[in-house]
Every structure is written in C-alpha cells, then in structure tokens.
mmCIF file with all atom_site columns, C-alpha atoms in Angstrom:
data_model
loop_
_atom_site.group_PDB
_atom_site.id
_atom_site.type_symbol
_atom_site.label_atom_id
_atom_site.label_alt_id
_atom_site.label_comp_id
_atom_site.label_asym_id
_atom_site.label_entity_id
_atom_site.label_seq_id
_atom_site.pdbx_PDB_ins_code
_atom_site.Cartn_x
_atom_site.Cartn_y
_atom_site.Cartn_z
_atom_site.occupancy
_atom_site.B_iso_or_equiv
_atom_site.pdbx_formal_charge
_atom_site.auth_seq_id
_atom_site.auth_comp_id
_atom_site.auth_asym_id
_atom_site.auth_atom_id
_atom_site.pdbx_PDB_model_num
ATOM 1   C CA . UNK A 1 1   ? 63.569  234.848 138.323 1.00 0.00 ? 301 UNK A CA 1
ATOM 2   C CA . UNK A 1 2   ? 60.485  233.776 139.760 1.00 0.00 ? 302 UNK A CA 1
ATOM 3   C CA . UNK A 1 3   ? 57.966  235.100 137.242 1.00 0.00 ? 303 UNK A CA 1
ATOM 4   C CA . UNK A 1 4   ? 59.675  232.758 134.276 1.00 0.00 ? 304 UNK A CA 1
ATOM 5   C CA . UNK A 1 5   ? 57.668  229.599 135.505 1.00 0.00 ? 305 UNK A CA 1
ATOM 6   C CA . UNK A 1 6   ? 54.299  231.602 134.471 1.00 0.00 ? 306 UNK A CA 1
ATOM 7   C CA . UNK A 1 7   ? 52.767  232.372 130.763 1.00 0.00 ? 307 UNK A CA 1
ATOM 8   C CA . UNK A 1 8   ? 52.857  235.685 129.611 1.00 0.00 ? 308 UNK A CA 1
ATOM 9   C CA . UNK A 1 9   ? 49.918  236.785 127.172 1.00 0.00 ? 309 UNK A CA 1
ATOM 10  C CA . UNK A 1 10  ? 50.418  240.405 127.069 1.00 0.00 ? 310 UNK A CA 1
ATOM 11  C CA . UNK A 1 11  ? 54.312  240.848 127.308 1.00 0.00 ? 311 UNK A CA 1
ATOM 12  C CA . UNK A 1 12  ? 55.565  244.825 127.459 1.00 0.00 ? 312 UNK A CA 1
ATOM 13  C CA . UNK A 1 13  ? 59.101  246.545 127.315 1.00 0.00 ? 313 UNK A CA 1
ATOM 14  C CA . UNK A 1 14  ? 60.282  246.522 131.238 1.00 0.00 ? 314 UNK A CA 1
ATOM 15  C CA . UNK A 1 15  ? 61.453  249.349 133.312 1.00 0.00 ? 315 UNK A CA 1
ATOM 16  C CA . UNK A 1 16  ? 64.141  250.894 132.294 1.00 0.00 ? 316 UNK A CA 1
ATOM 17  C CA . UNK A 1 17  ? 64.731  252.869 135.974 1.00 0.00 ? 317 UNK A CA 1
ATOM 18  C CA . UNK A 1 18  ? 63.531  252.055 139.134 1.00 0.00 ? 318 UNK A CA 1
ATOM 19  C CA . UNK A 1 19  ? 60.989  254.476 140.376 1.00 0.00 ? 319 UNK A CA 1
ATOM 20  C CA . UNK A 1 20  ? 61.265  257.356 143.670 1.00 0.00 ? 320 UNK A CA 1
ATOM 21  C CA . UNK A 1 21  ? 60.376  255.363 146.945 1.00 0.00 ? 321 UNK A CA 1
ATOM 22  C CA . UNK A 1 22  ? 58.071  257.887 148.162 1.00 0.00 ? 322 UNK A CA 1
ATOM 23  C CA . UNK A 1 23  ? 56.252  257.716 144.458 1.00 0.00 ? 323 UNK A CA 1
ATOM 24  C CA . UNK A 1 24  ? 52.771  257.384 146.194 1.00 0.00 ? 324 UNK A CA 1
ATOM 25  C CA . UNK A 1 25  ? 52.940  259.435 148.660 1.00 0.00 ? 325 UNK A CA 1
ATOM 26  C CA . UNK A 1 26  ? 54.248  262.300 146.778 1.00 0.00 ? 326 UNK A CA 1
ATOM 27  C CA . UNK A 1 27  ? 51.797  265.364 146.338 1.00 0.00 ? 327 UNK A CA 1
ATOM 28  C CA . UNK A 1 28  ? 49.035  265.297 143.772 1.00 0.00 ? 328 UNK A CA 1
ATOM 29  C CA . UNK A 1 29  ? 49.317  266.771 140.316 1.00 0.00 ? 329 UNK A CA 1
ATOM 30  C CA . UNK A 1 30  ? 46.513  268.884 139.177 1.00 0.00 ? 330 UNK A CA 1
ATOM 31  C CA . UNK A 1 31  ? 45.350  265.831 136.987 1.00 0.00 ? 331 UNK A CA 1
ATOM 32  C CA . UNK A 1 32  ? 45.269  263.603 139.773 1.00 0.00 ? 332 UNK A CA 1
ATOM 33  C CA . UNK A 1 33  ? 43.425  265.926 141.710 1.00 0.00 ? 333 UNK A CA 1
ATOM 34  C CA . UNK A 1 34  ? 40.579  265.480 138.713 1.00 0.00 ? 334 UNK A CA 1
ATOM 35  C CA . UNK A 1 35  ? 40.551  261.733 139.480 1.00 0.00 ? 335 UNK A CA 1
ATOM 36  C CA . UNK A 1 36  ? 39.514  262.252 143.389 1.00 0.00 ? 336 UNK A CA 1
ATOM 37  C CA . UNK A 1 37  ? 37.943  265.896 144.088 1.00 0.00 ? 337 UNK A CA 1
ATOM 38  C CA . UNK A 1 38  ? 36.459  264.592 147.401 1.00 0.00 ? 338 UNK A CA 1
ATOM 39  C CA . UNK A 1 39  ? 40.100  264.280 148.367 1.00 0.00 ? 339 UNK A CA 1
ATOM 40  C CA . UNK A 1 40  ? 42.064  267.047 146.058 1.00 0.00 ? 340 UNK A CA 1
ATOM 41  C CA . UNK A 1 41  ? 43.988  268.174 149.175 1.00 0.00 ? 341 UNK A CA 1
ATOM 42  C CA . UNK A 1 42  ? 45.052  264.422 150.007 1.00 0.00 ? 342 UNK A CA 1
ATOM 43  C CA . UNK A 1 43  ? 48.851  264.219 150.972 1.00 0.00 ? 343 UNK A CA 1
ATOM 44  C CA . UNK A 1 44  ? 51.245  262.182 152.550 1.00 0.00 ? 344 UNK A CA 1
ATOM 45  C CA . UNK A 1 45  ? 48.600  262.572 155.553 1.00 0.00 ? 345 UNK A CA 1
ATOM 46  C CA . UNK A 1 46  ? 45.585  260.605 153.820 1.00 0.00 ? 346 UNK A CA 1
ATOM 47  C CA . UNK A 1 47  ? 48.098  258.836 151.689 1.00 0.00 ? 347 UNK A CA 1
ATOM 48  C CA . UNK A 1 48  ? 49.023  256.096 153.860 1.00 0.00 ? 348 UNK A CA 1
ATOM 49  C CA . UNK A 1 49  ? 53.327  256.473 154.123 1.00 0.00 ? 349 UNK A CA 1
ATOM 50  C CA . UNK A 1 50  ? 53.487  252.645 154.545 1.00 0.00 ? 350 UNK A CA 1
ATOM 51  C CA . UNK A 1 51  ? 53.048  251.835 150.614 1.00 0.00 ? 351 UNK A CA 1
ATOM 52  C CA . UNK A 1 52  ? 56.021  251.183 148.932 1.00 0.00 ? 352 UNK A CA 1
ATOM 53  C CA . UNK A 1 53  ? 57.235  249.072 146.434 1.00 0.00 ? 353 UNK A CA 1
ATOM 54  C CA . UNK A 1 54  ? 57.279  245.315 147.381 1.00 0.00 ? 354 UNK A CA 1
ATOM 55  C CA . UNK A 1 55  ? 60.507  243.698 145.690 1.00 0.00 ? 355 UNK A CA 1
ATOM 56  C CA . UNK A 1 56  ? 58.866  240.922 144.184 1.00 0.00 ? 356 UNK A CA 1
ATOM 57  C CA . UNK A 1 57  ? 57.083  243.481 142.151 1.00 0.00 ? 357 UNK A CA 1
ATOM 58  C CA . UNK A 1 58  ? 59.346  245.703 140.843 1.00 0.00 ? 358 UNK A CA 1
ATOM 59  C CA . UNK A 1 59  ? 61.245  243.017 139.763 1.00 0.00 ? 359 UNK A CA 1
ATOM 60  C CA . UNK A 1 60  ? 58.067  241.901 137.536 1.00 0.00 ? 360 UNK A CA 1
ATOM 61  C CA . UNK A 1 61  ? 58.001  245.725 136.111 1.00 0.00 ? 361 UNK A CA 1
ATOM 62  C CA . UNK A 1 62  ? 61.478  245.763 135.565 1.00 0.00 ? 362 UNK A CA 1
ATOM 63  C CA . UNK A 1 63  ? 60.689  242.415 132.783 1.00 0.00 ? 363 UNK A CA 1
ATOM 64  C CA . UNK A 1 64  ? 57.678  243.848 131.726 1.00 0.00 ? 364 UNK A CA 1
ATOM 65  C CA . UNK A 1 65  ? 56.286  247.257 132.856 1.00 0.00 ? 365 UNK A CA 1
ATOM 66  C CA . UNK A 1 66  ? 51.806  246.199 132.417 1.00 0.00 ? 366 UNK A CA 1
ATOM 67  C CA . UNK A 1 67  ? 51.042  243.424 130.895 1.00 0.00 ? 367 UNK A CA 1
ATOM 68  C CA . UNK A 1 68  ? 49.270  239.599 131.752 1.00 0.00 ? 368 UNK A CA 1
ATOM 69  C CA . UNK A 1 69  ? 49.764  236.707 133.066 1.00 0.00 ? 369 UNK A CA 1
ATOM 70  C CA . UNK A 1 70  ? 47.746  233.366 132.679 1.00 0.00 ? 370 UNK A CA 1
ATOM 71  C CA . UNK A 1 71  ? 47.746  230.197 135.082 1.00 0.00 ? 371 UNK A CA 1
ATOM 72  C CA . UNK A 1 72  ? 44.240  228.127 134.369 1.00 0.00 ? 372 UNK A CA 1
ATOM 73  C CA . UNK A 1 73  ? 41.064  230.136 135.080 1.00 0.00 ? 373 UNK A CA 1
ATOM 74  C CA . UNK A 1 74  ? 43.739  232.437 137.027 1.00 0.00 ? 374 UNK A CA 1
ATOM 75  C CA . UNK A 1 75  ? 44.135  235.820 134.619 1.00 0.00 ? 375 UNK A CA 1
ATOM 76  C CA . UNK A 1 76  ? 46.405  238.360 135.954 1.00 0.00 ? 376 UNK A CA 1
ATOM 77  C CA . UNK A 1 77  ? 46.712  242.226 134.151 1.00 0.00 ? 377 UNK A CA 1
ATOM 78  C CA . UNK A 1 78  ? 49.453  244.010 135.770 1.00 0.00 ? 378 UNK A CA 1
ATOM 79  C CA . UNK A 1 79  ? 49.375  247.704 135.996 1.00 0.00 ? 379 UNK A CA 1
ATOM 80  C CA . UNK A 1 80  ? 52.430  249.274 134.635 1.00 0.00 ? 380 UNK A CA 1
ATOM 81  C CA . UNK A 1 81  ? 53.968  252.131 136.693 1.00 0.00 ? 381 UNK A CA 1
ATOM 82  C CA . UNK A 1 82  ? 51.913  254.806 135.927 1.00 0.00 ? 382 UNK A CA 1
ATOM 83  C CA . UNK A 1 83  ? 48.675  253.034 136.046 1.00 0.00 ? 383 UNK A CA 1
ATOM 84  C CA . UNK A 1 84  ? 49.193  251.746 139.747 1.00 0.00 ? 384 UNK A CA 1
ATOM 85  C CA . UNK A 1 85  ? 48.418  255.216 141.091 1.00 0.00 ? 385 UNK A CA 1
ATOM 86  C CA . UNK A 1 86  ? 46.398  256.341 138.768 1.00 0.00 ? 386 UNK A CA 1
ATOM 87  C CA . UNK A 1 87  ? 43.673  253.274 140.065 1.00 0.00 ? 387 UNK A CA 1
ATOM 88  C CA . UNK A 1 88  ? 44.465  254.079 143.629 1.00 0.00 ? 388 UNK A CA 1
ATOM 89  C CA . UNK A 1 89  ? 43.369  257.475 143.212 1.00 0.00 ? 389 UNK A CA 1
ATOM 90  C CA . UNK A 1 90  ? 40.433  256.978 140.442 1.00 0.00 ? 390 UNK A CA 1
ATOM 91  C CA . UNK A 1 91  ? 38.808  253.816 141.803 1.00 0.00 ? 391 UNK A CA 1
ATOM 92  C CA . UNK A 1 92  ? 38.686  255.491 145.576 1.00 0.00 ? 392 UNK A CA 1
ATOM 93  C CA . UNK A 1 93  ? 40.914  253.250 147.592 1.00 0.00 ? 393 UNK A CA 1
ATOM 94  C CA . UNK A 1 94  ? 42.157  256.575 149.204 1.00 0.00 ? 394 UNK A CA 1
ATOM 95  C CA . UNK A 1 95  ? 39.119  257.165 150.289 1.00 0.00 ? 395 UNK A CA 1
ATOM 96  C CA . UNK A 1 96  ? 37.566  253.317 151.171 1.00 0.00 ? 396 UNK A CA 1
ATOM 97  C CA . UNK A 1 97  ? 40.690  251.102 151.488 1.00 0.00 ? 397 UNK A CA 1
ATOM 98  C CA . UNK A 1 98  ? 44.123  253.607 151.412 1.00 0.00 ? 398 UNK A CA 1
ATOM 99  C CA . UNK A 1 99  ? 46.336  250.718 152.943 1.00 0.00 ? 399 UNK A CA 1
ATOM 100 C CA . UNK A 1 100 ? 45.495  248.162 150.026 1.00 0.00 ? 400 UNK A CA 1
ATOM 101 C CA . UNK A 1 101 ? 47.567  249.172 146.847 1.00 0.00 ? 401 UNK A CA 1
ATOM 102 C CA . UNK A 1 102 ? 46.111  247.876 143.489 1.00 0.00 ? 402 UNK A CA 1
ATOM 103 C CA . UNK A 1 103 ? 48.252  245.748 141.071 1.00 0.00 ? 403 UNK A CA 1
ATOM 104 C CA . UNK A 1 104 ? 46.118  243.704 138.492 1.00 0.00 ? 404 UNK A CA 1
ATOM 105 C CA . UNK A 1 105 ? 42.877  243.459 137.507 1.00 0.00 ? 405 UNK A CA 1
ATOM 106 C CA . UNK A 1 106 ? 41.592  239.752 136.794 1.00 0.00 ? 406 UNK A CA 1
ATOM 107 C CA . UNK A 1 107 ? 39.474  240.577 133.762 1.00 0.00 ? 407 UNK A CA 1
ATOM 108 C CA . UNK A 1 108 ? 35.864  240.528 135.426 1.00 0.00 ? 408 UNK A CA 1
ATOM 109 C CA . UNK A 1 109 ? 36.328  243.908 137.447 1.00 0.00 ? 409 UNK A CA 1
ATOM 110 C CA . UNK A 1 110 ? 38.410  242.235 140.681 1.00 0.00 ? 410 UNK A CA 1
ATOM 111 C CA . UNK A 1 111 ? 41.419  244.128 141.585 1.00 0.00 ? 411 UNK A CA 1
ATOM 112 C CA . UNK A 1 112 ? 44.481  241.987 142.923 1.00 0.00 ? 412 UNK A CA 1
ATOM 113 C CA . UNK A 1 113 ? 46.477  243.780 145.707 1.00 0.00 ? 413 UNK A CA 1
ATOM 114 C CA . UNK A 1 114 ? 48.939  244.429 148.200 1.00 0.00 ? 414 UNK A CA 1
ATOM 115 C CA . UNK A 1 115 ? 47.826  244.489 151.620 1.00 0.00 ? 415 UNK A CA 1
ATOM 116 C CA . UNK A 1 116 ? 49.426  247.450 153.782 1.00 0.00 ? 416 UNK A CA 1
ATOM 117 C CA . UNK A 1 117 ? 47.479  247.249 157.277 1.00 0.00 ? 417 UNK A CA 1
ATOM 118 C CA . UNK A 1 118 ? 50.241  245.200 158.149 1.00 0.00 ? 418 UNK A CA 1
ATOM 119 C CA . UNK A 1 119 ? 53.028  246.144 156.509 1.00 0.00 ? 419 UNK A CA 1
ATOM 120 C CA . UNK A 1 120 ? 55.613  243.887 158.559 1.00 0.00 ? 420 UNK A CA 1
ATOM 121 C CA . UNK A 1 121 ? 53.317  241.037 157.245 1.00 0.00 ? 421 UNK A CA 1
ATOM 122 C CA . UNK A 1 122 ? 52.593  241.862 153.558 1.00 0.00 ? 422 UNK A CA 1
ATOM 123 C CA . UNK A 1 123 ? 49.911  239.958 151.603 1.00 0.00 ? 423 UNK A CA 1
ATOM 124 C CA . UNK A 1 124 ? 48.158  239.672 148.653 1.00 0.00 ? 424 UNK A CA 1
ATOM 125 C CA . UNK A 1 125 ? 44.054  240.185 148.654 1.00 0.00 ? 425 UNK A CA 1
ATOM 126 C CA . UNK A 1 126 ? 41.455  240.186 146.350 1.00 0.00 ? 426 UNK A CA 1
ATOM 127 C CA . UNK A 1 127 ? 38.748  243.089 146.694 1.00 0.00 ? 427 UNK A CA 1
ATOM 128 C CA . UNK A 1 128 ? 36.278  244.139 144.104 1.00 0.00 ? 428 UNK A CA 1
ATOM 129 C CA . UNK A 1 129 ? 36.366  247.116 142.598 1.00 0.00 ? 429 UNK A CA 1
ATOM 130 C CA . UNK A 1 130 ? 32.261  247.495 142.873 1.00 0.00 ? 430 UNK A CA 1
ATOM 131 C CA . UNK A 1 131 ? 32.782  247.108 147.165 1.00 0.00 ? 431 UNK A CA 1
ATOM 132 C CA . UNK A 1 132 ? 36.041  248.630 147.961 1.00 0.00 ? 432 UNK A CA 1
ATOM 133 C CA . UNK A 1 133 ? 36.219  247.961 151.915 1.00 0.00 ? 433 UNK A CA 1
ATOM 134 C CA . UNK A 1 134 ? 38.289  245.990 153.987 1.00 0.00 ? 434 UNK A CA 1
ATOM 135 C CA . UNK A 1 135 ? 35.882  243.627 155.535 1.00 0.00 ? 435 UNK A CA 1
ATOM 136 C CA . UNK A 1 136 ? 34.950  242.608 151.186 1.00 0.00 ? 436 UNK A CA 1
ATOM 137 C CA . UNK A 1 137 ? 38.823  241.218 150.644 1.00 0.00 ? 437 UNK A CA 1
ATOM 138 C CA . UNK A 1 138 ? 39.462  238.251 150.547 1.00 0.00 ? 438 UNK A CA 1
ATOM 139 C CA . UNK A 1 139 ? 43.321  236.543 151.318 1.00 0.00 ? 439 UNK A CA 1
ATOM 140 C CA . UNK A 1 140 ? 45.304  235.173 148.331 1.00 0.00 ? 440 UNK A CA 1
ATOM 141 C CA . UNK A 1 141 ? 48.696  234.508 149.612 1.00 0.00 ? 441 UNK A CA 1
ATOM 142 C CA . UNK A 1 142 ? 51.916  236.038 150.469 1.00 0.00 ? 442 UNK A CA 1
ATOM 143 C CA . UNK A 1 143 ? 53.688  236.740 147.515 1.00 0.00 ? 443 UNK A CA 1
ATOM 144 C CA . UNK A 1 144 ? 52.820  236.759 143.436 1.00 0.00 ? 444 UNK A CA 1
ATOM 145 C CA . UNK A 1 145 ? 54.422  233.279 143.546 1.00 0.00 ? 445 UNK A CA 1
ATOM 146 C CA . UNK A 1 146 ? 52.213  231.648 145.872 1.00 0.00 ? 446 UNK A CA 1
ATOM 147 C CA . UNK A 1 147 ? 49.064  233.365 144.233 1.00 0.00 ? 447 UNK A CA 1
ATOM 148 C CA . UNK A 1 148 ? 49.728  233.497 140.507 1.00 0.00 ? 448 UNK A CA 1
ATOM 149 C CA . UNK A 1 149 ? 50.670  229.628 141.078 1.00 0.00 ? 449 UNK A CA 1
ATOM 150 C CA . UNK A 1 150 ? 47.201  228.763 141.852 1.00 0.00 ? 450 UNK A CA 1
ATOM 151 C CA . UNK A 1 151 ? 44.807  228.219 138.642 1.00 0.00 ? 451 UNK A CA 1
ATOM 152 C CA . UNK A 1 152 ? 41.364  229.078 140.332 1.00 0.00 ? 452 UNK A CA 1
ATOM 153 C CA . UNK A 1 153 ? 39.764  232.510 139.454 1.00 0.00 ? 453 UNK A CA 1
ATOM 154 C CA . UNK A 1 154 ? 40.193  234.685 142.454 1.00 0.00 ? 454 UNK A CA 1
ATOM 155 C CA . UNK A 1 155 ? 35.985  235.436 141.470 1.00 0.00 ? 455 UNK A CA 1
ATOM 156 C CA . UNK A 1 156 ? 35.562  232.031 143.247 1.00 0.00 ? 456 UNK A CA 1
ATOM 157 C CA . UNK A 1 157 ? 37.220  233.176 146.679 1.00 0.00 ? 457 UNK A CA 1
ATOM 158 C CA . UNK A 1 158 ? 35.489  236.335 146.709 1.00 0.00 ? 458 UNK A CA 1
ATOM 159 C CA . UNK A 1 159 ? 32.246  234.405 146.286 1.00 0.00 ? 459 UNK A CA 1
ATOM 160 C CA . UNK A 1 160 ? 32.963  232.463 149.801 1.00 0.00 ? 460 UNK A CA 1
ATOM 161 C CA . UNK A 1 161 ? 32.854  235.424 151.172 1.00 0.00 ? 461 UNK A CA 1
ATOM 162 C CA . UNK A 1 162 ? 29.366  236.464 149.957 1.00 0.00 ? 462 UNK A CA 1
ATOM 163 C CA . UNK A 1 163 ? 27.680  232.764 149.054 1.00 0.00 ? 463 UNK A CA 1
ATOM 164 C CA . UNK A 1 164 ? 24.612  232.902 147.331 1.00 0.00 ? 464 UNK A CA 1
ATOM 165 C CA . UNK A 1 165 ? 21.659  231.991 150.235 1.00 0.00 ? 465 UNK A CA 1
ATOM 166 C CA . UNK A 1 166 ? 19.665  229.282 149.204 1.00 0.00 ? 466 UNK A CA 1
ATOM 167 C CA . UNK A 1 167 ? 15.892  230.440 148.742 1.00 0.00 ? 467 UNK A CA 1
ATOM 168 C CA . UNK A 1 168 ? 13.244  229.607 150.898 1.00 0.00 ? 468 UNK A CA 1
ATOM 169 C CA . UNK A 1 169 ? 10.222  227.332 150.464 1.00 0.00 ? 469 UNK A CA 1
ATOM 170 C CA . UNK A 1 170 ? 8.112   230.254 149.882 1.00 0.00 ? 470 UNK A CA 1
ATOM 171 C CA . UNK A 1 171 ? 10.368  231.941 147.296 1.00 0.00 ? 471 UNK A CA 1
ATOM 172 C CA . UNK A 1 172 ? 10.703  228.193 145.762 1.00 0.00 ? 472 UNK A CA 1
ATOM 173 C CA . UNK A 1 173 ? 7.028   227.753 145.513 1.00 0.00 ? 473 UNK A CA 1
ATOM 174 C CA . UNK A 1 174 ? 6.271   231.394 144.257 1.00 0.00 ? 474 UNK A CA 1
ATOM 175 C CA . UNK A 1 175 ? 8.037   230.416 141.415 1.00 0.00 ? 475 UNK A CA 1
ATOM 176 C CA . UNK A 1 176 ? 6.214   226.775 141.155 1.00 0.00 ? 476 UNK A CA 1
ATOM 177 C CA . UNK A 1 177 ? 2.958   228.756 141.049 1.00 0.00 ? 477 UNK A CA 1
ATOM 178 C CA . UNK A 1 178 ? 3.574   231.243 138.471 1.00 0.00 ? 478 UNK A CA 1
ATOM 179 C CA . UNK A 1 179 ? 5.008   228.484 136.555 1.00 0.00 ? 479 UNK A CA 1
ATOM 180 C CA . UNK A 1 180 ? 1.982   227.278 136.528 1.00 0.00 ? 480 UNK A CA 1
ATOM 181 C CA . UNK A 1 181 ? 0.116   229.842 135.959 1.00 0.00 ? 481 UNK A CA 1
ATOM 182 C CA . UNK A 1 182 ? 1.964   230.364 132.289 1.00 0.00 ? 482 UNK A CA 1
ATOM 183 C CA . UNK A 1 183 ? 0.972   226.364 131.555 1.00 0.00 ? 483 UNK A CA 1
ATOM 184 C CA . UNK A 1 184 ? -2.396  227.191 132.584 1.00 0.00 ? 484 UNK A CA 1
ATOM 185 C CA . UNK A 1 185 ? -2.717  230.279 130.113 1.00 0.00 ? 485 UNK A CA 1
ATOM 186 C CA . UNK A 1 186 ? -0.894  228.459 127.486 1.00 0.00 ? 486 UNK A CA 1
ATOM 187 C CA . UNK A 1 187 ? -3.315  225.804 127.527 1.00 0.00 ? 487 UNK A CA 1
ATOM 188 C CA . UNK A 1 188 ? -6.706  227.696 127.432 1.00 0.00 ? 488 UNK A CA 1
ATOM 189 C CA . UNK A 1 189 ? -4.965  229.641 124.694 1.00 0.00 ? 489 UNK A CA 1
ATOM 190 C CA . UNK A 1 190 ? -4.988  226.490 122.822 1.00 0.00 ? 490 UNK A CA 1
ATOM 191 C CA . UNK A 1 191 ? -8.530  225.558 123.669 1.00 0.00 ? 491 UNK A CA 1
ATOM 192 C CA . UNK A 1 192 ? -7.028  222.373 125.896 1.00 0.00 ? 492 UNK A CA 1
ATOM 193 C CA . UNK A 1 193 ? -9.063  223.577 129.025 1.00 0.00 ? 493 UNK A CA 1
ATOM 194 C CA . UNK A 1 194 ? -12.382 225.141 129.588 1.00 0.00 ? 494 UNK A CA 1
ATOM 195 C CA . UNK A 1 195 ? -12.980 228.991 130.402 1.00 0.00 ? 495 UNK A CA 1
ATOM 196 C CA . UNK A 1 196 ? -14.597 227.933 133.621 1.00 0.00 ? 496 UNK A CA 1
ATOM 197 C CA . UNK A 1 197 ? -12.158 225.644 135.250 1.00 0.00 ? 497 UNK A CA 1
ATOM 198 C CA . UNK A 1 198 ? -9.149  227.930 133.610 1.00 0.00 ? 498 UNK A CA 1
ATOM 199 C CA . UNK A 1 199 ? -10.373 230.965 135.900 1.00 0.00 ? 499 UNK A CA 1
ATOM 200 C CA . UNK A 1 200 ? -11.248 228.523 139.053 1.00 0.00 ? 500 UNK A CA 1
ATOM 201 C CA . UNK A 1 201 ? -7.896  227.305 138.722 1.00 0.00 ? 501 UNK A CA 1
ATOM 202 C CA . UNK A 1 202 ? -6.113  230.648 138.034 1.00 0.00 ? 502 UNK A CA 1
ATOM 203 C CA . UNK A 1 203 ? -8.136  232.129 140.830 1.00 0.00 ? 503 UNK A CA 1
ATOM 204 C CA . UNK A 1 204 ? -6.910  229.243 142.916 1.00 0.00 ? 504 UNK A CA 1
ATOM 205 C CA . UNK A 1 205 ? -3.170  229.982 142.288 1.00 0.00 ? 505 UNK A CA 1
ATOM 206 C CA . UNK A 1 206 ? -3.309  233.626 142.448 1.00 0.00 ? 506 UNK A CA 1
ATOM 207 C CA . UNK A 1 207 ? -4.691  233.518 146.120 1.00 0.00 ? 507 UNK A CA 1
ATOM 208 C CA . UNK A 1 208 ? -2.002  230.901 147.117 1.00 0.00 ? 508 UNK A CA 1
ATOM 209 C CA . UNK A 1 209 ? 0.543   233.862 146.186 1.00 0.00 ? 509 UNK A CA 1
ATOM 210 C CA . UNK A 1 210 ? -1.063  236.336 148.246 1.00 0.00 ? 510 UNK A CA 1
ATOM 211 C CA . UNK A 1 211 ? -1.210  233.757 150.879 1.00 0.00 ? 511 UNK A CA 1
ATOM 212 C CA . UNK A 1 212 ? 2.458   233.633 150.292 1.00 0.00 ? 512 UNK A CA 1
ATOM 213 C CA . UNK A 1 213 ? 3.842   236.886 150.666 1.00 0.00 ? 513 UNK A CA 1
#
C-alpha cells in the first residue's frame, strides 16, 4: 500500500469498519451543536454534500485510525475518524471554508486538507487554522503520496503566500537611532561622555525620529 514507504511515529489500531458515506453530512448531535452555536441548525444544506471520503484516505484509517507520519521537516498528525468532524465543526470551516475537509495537523497549528470546491479535481491544501479562508490555502499536491513525499514543512509554503515585506529605510534607521541612543546612555552612565554633549547628542537623535515618523 502506498503509505508503507513513509515512517510512522505515532502508529494506532486501524478501522475495523468502514464508515456511512453521508457521515458528514448527517445531522448534528446535540454535542456538536456545542462546538458551532452560530450554526446549531447547520444540515446537509450548510454542510457542503460534496465531502466524502477520498480512497486514499480511508485506506490510511483502515492501517491506523489517528496517528503521525514523518518525512524530513514534513510532520503529518492524522485525525482518526471521529476527530475529522469534530475539527470541521469546532475550528469553523463550516462557517469560513465548508468545502475544505481537515485531515492532519502539522504540529505548529497548520491544518492539512482535502480540497472540495472542485470535487472532480481533488487536492490537498494547506490553510492555517488562525486564517481559515480560501484565498489563505496554499496547494500541496494531489494525493497523500505526492505531499507526504515531500520533506519541506508545509509552514514554508504558507509563508510564500504571506512573505515577510522587507522594512523601509525609515523603519531601518528608526532602529539605527534608538540603537544609539542606548550606547549613548550607556556611556554617560559610565562617565565616558560629558553631561553636555550627552544631551546635545540625545537631543540630536530624538528630533531625527520625529523627523522620521
């Protein structure tokens, strides 16, 4: 089988029966209702009936029903059965992404997941669980073989999506100046520098900031 070429580090007893195709679409139980009160009368009308089960992984669930996988920096905990809709429902993708179905976290907080929006095109996305939206996923692959195969953490791809913007001159020399402005304290502290030129120099400094902003 195709998960046998990856290392398990959290290994669990697999399914023993398959589960009901229409398992998340199926009404709410009263404790499920708990997990999403803006949405306590969702149904098989706000419950997108396009999720299912993909093949790939209920043949993972059937080895081992939750557990982990590791490939590199690449750290993949499965949700068992019960925990797959218990994170659609408690983490809000009902409300902010219903057609992307959770499956693994990757240990920092980013969910993996199946894709829905197309379901004659399935794929795997990573989305964080902080910015649930489809516009903040990012594309992985189409299957668990393709993905879990890579060693990268999926942290890194999300990151292209959002790079970090390089400061500005200003915000570069803002933090020259009150650099600066510690050395300068430290060393009339230490007697290195007279009161006079300390406070014609700190004077100096502090109006380039204002300047600045």
């Amino acid at each position: 089988m195709w998960y046998h070429q990856f290392t398990f580090f959290d290994k669990q007893a697999g399914l023993s029966a398959l589960p009901e195709e229409n398992y998340f679409i199926g009404p709410l139980t009263e404790e499920e209702m708990k997990l999403c009160p803006e949405f306590s009368m969702a149904n098989d009308e706000t419950i997108p009936p396009v999720l299912h089960w993909p093949a790939e992984f209920l043949q993972l669930l059937q080895y081992s029903n939750g557990g982990g996988i590791i490939n590199g920096q690449r750290e993949f905990g499965f949700f068992s059965l019960q925990e797959i809709r218990y994170y659609y429902l408690a983490y809000g993708f009902v409300q902010w992404a219903p057609c992307f179905l959770p499956i693994a976290f990757n240990g920092g907080g980013k969910f993996y997941a199946y894709d829905f929006r197309d379901w004659e095109n399935l794929r795997l996305v990573a989305v964080s669980s902080g910015d649930l939206s489809d516009e903040s996923a990012v594309y992985l692959g189409k299957s668990l073989e393709e993905v879990l195969g890579k060693t990268g953490n999926i942290e890194d791809e999300l990151d292209l999506l959002y790079p970090i913007a390089e400061p500005s001159e200003k915000a570069k020399r803002n933090v020259e100046i009150n650099q600066e402005l510690r050395a300068l304290k430290e060393r009339k502290n230490k007697g290195e520098i007279e009161l006079k030129l300390y406070l014609q120099i700190k004077r100096k400094l502090e109006e380039e900031i204002k300047q600045l902003q």
